Coordinates of C-alpha atoms in Angstrom, one line a residue:
X213 CA 0.0 -0.1 0.3
X214 CA 2.8 2.7 1.3
X215 CA 4.3 2.0 -2.6
X216 CA 1.1 2.6 -4.5
X217 CA 0.5 5.6 -2.5
X218 CA 4.2 6.8 -3.3
X219 CA 3.9 5.9 -6.7
X220 CA 0.6 8.0 -7.1
X221 CA 2.7 10.6 -5.5
X222 CA 5.5 10.6 -8.1
X223 CA 3.3 10.8 -10.8
X224 CA 1.3 13.6 -9.7
X225 CA 4.2 15.7 -9.1
X226 CA 6.1 14.8 -11.9
X227 CA 5.9 17.2 -14.8
X228 CA 6.7 15.4 -17.7
X229 CA 3.5 13.2 -16.9
X230 CA 0.8 13.6 -19.6
X231 CA -2.3 11.8 -21.0
X232 CA -3.6 11.7 -24.2
X233 CA -7.5 12.6 -24.4
X234 CA -10.0 9.7 -24.9
X235 CA -11.5 12.1 -27.6
X236 CA -10.1 14.2 -29.8
X237 CA -12.4 17.3 -30.7
X238 CA -12.1 19.3 -33.7
X239 CA -11.6 22.8 -33.4
X240 CA -14.9 25.2 -33.9
X241 CA -14.0 28.5 -35.7
X242 CA -16.9 31.1 -34.3
X243 CA -18.2 34.2 -35.7
X244 CA -18.4 37.2 -33.6
X245 CA -20.0 39.1 -36.5
X246 CA -17.5 41.6 -36.0
X247 CA -15.0 40.8 -38.3
X248 CA -15.9 42.8 -41.1
X249 CA -15.7 45.6 -38.6
X250 CA -13.2 48.2 -37.5
X251 CA -12.2 48.7 -34.2
X252 CA -12.0 52.7 -33.6
X253 CA -12.3 52.3 -29.8
X254 CA -12.1 49.6 -26.8
X255 CA -12.2 50.2 -23.3
X256 CA -13.6 48.9 -20.2
X257 CA -16.7 50.0 -18.6
X258 CA -19.8 49.4 -16.6
X259 CA -23.4 49.5 -18.3
X260 CA -26.7 50.7 -17.1
X261 CA -30.3 51.1 -18.2
X262 CA -33.0 53.1 -17.0
X263 CA -36.1 50.6 -16.3
X264 CA -39.2 52.8 -16.1
X265 CA -41.4 49.8 -15.7
X266 CA -40.6 49.4 -11.9
X267 CA -42.6 51.7 -9.4
X268 CA -40.6 53.8 -8.7
X269 CA -38.4 53.8 -12.1
X270 CA -34.8 53.2 -11.7
X271 CA -31.5 52.5 -12.7
X272 CA -30.4 48.6 -13.1
X273 CA -27.2 47.1 -14.0
X274 CA -26.4 45.3 -17.2
X275 CA -23.3 44.4 -17.3
X276 CA -19.6 44.5 -16.9
X277 CA -16.8 44.5 -20.1
X278 CA -15.2 46.0 -22.9
X279 CA -17.2 48.2 -24.4
X280 CA -16.5 49.2 -28.7
X281 CA -16.8 51.3 -31.2
X282 CA -16.9 49.3 -34.7
X283 CA -17.3 50.8 -37.7
X284 CA -18.8 48.5 -40.7
X285 CA -16.7 49.5 -43.1
X286 CA -18.8 48.7 -46.3
X287 CA -22.3 50.4 -45.2
X288 CA -20.1 53.2 -43.0
X289 CA -21.6 53.1 -39.8
X290 CA -20.6 52.8 -36.7
X291 CA -22.1 51.0 -33.5
X292 CA -21.6 50.4 -29.8
X293 CA -21.0 47.0 -28.9
X294 CA -20.9 45.9 -24.9
X295 CA -20.1 42.3 -24.1
X296 CA -20.4 40.8 -20.6
X297 CA -17.1 39.5 -18.7
X298 CA -17.1 35.6 -19.0
X299 CA -20.5 35.2 -20.7
X300 CA -19.6 37.5 -23.6
X301 CA -23.3 38.3 -23.4
X302 CA -24.0 41.1 -25.5
X303 CA -25.3 44.1 -23.0
X304 CA -25.1 47.0 -25.6
X305 CA -26.0 47.0 -29.4
X306 CA -26.4 50.2 -31.1
X307 CA -25.7 52.6 -33.6
X308 CA -24.2 55.9 -33.3
X309 CA -26.9 58.6 -34.6
X310 CA -26.3 62.3 -35.6
X311 CA -29.0 62.7 -32.8
X312 CA -27.3 61.2 -29.5
X313 CA -26.0 63.6 -27.0
X314 CA -23.8 62.4 -24.5
X315 CA -25.1 64.4 -21.0
X316 CA -23.3 63.8 -17.6
X317 CA -24.6 62.1 -15.0
X318 CA -25.9 63.9 -12.3
X319 CA -24.3 62.4 -9.3
X320 CA -21.0 61.2 -11.3
X321 CA -18.6 62.7 -13.7
X322 CA -16.9 59.2 -14.8
X323 CA -20.6 58.3 -16.5
X324 CA -22.6 59.4 -19.2
X325 CA -26.5 59.5 -19.8
X326 CA -27.8 58.9 -23.3
X327 CA -31.1 57.2 -24.6
X328 CA -31.2 55.0 -27.9
X329 CA -34.2 54.6 -30.6
X330 CA -32.8 51.1 -31.2
X331 CA -30.8 48.8 -29.1
X332 CA -30.5 45.1 -30.7
X333 CA -29.0 43.7 -27.3
X334 CA -32.2 41.5 -26.5
X335 CA -32.3 40.7 -30.4
X336 CA -34.8 42.7 -30.5
X337 CA -35.4 46.7 -31.5
X338 CA -36.0 48.4 -28.3
X339 CA -35.6 52.7 -27.5
X340 CA -33.4 52.4 -24.0
X341 CA -31.8 54.9 -21.8
X342 CA -28.2 54.2 -20.2
X343 CA -25.7 55.1 -18.6
X344 CA -22.2 54.4 -19.1
X345 CA -19.5 54.4 -16.0
X346 CA -15.6 54.3 -16.4
X347 CA -13.2 53.8 -13.9
X348 CA -11.9 57.5 -13.8
X349 CA -13.0 60.8 -15.3
X350 CA -10.4 60.4 -17.6
X351 CA -11.4 57.0 -19.5
X352 CA -14.8 58.7 -19.4
X353 CA -14.1 62.0 -21.1
X354 CA -11.8 59.6 -24.1
X355 CA -14.9 57.4 -24.6
X356 CA -16.6 60.9 -25.0
X357 CA -14.1 62.3 -26.5
X358 CA -14.8 59.5 -29.4
X359 CA -18.2 59.4 -29.4
X360 CA -18.6 62.8 -30.3
X361 CA -15.9 62.4 -33.3
X362 CA -17.7 59.7 -35.0
X363 CA -21.3 61.1 -34.7
X364 CA -19.9 64.7 -36.0
X365 CA -18.3 62.3 -38.9
X366 CA -21.9 60.2 -39.1
X367 CA -23.7 63.7 -39.4
X368 CA -21.3 65.2 -41.6
X369 CA -21.4 61.7 -43.7
X370 CA -25.6 62.8 -43.8
X371 CA -25.3 66.4 -44.7
X372 CA -23.2 65.4 -47.7
X373 CA -25.4 62.7 -49.0
X374 CA -28.1 64.8 -48.7
X375 CA -26.9 67.5 -50.8
X376 CA -25.6 65.3 -53.6
X377 CA -29.5 63.5 -53.4
X378 CA -30.4 67.2 -54.0
X379 CA -28.5 68.2 -56.6
X380 CA -29.6 65.1 -58.5
X381 CA -32.6 65.5 -58.2
X382 CA -32.5 69.4 -59.4
X383 CA -30.7 67.5 -62.3
X384 CA -32.9 65.6 -63.2
X385 CA -35.6 68.0 -63.1
X386 CA -33.6 70.1 -65.3
X387 CA -33.4 67.4 -67.8
X388 CA -37.0 66.6 -67.7
X389 CA -37.8 70.4 -68.3
X390 CA -35.2 70.7 -71.5
X391 CA -37.0 67.1 -72.9
X392 CA -40.6 69.1 -72.4
X393 CA -39.0 72.2 -74.3
X394 CA -37.4 70.5 -77.1
X395 CA -40.9 68.1 -77.0
X396 CA -42.6 71.6 -77.5
X397 CA -40.3 73.0 -80.2
X398 CA -40.6 70.0 -81.9
X399 CA -44.7 69.8 -82.3
X400 CA -44.3 74.0 -83.0
X401 CA -42.6 73.1 -86.0
X402 CA -44.8 70.3 -87.2
X403 CA -47.7 72.7 -86.8
X404 CA -46.3 75.5 -88.8
X405 CA -44.9 73.0 -91.2
X406 CA -48.9 71.9 -92.1
X407 CA -50.2 75.6 -91.9
X408 CA -47.4 76.4 -94.5
X409 CA -48.3 73.6 -96.7
X410 CA -52.3 74.8 -96.2
X411 CA -51.5 77.7 -97.8
X412 CA -49.6 76.4 -100.3
X413 CA -52.4 74.4 -101.5
X414 CA -55.0 77.8 -101.2
X415 CA -52.7 79.7 -103.4
X416 CA -52.6 76.7 -105.7
X417 CA -56.6 76.5 -105.7
X418 CA -56.5 80.4 -106.7
X419 CA -54.3 80.2 -109.5
X420 CA -57.0 77.2 -110.4
X421 CA -59.9 79.0 -109.9
X422 CA -57.9 82.2 -112.7
X423 CA -56.9 79.7 -115.1
X424 CA -60.5 78.2 -115.4
X425 CA -62.3 81.4 -115.1
X426 CA -59.6 82.9 -118.7
X427 CA -60.5 80.3 -120.4
X428 CA -63.8 80.5 -120.1
X429 CA -63.8 84.4 -121.1
X430 CA -61.8 82.7 -124.0
X431 CA -64.0 80.5 -125.0
X432 CA -67.2 82.8 -124.9
X433 CA -65.1 85.3 -127.2
X434 CA -65.0 82.6 -129.7

């Protein structure tokens, strides 16, 4: 018994001991849906949501983890994405819009409060009032600076897009007006041509009548 116990202790403390698993599992490629996005910002934070269904309403913690600002290269949009520690469950997932404004929390200088029209953390869109809190005021300010910069860039892009659409619409309207004027000119020319032909026919008829009268007079004299 002593020899067996000593042997087990030796095996448990030997650094070179290796046991092969009974079953080999193939590696699994897990998609996070972030592969086609560019990470613009990343920082640890804690997120809260305002629950107005309670009486009285109150702030409820939604999760702690890394908050990211991710830019979609194809659609040129930026979203806020945050996952909980350990479980990696999404607790914030919404786009940054020109209308979103970060406001300082009433009781903390390292937390920001803002509202979003549609957050997809629960897999369905729902409006939320959120509060995001950072470790210190410096980190909080870094988040706000980047958030505001992205929001202003998006607003500028939308303004440029609207201006381009208005220019294109105006050009299209001008083309339609020119086409209408061209068609009107063509119709006028055709009508003018018809009027000339009718006039020619009238003159020819008048000449024929005079010739007939002259012939009739000459016959009578004979």
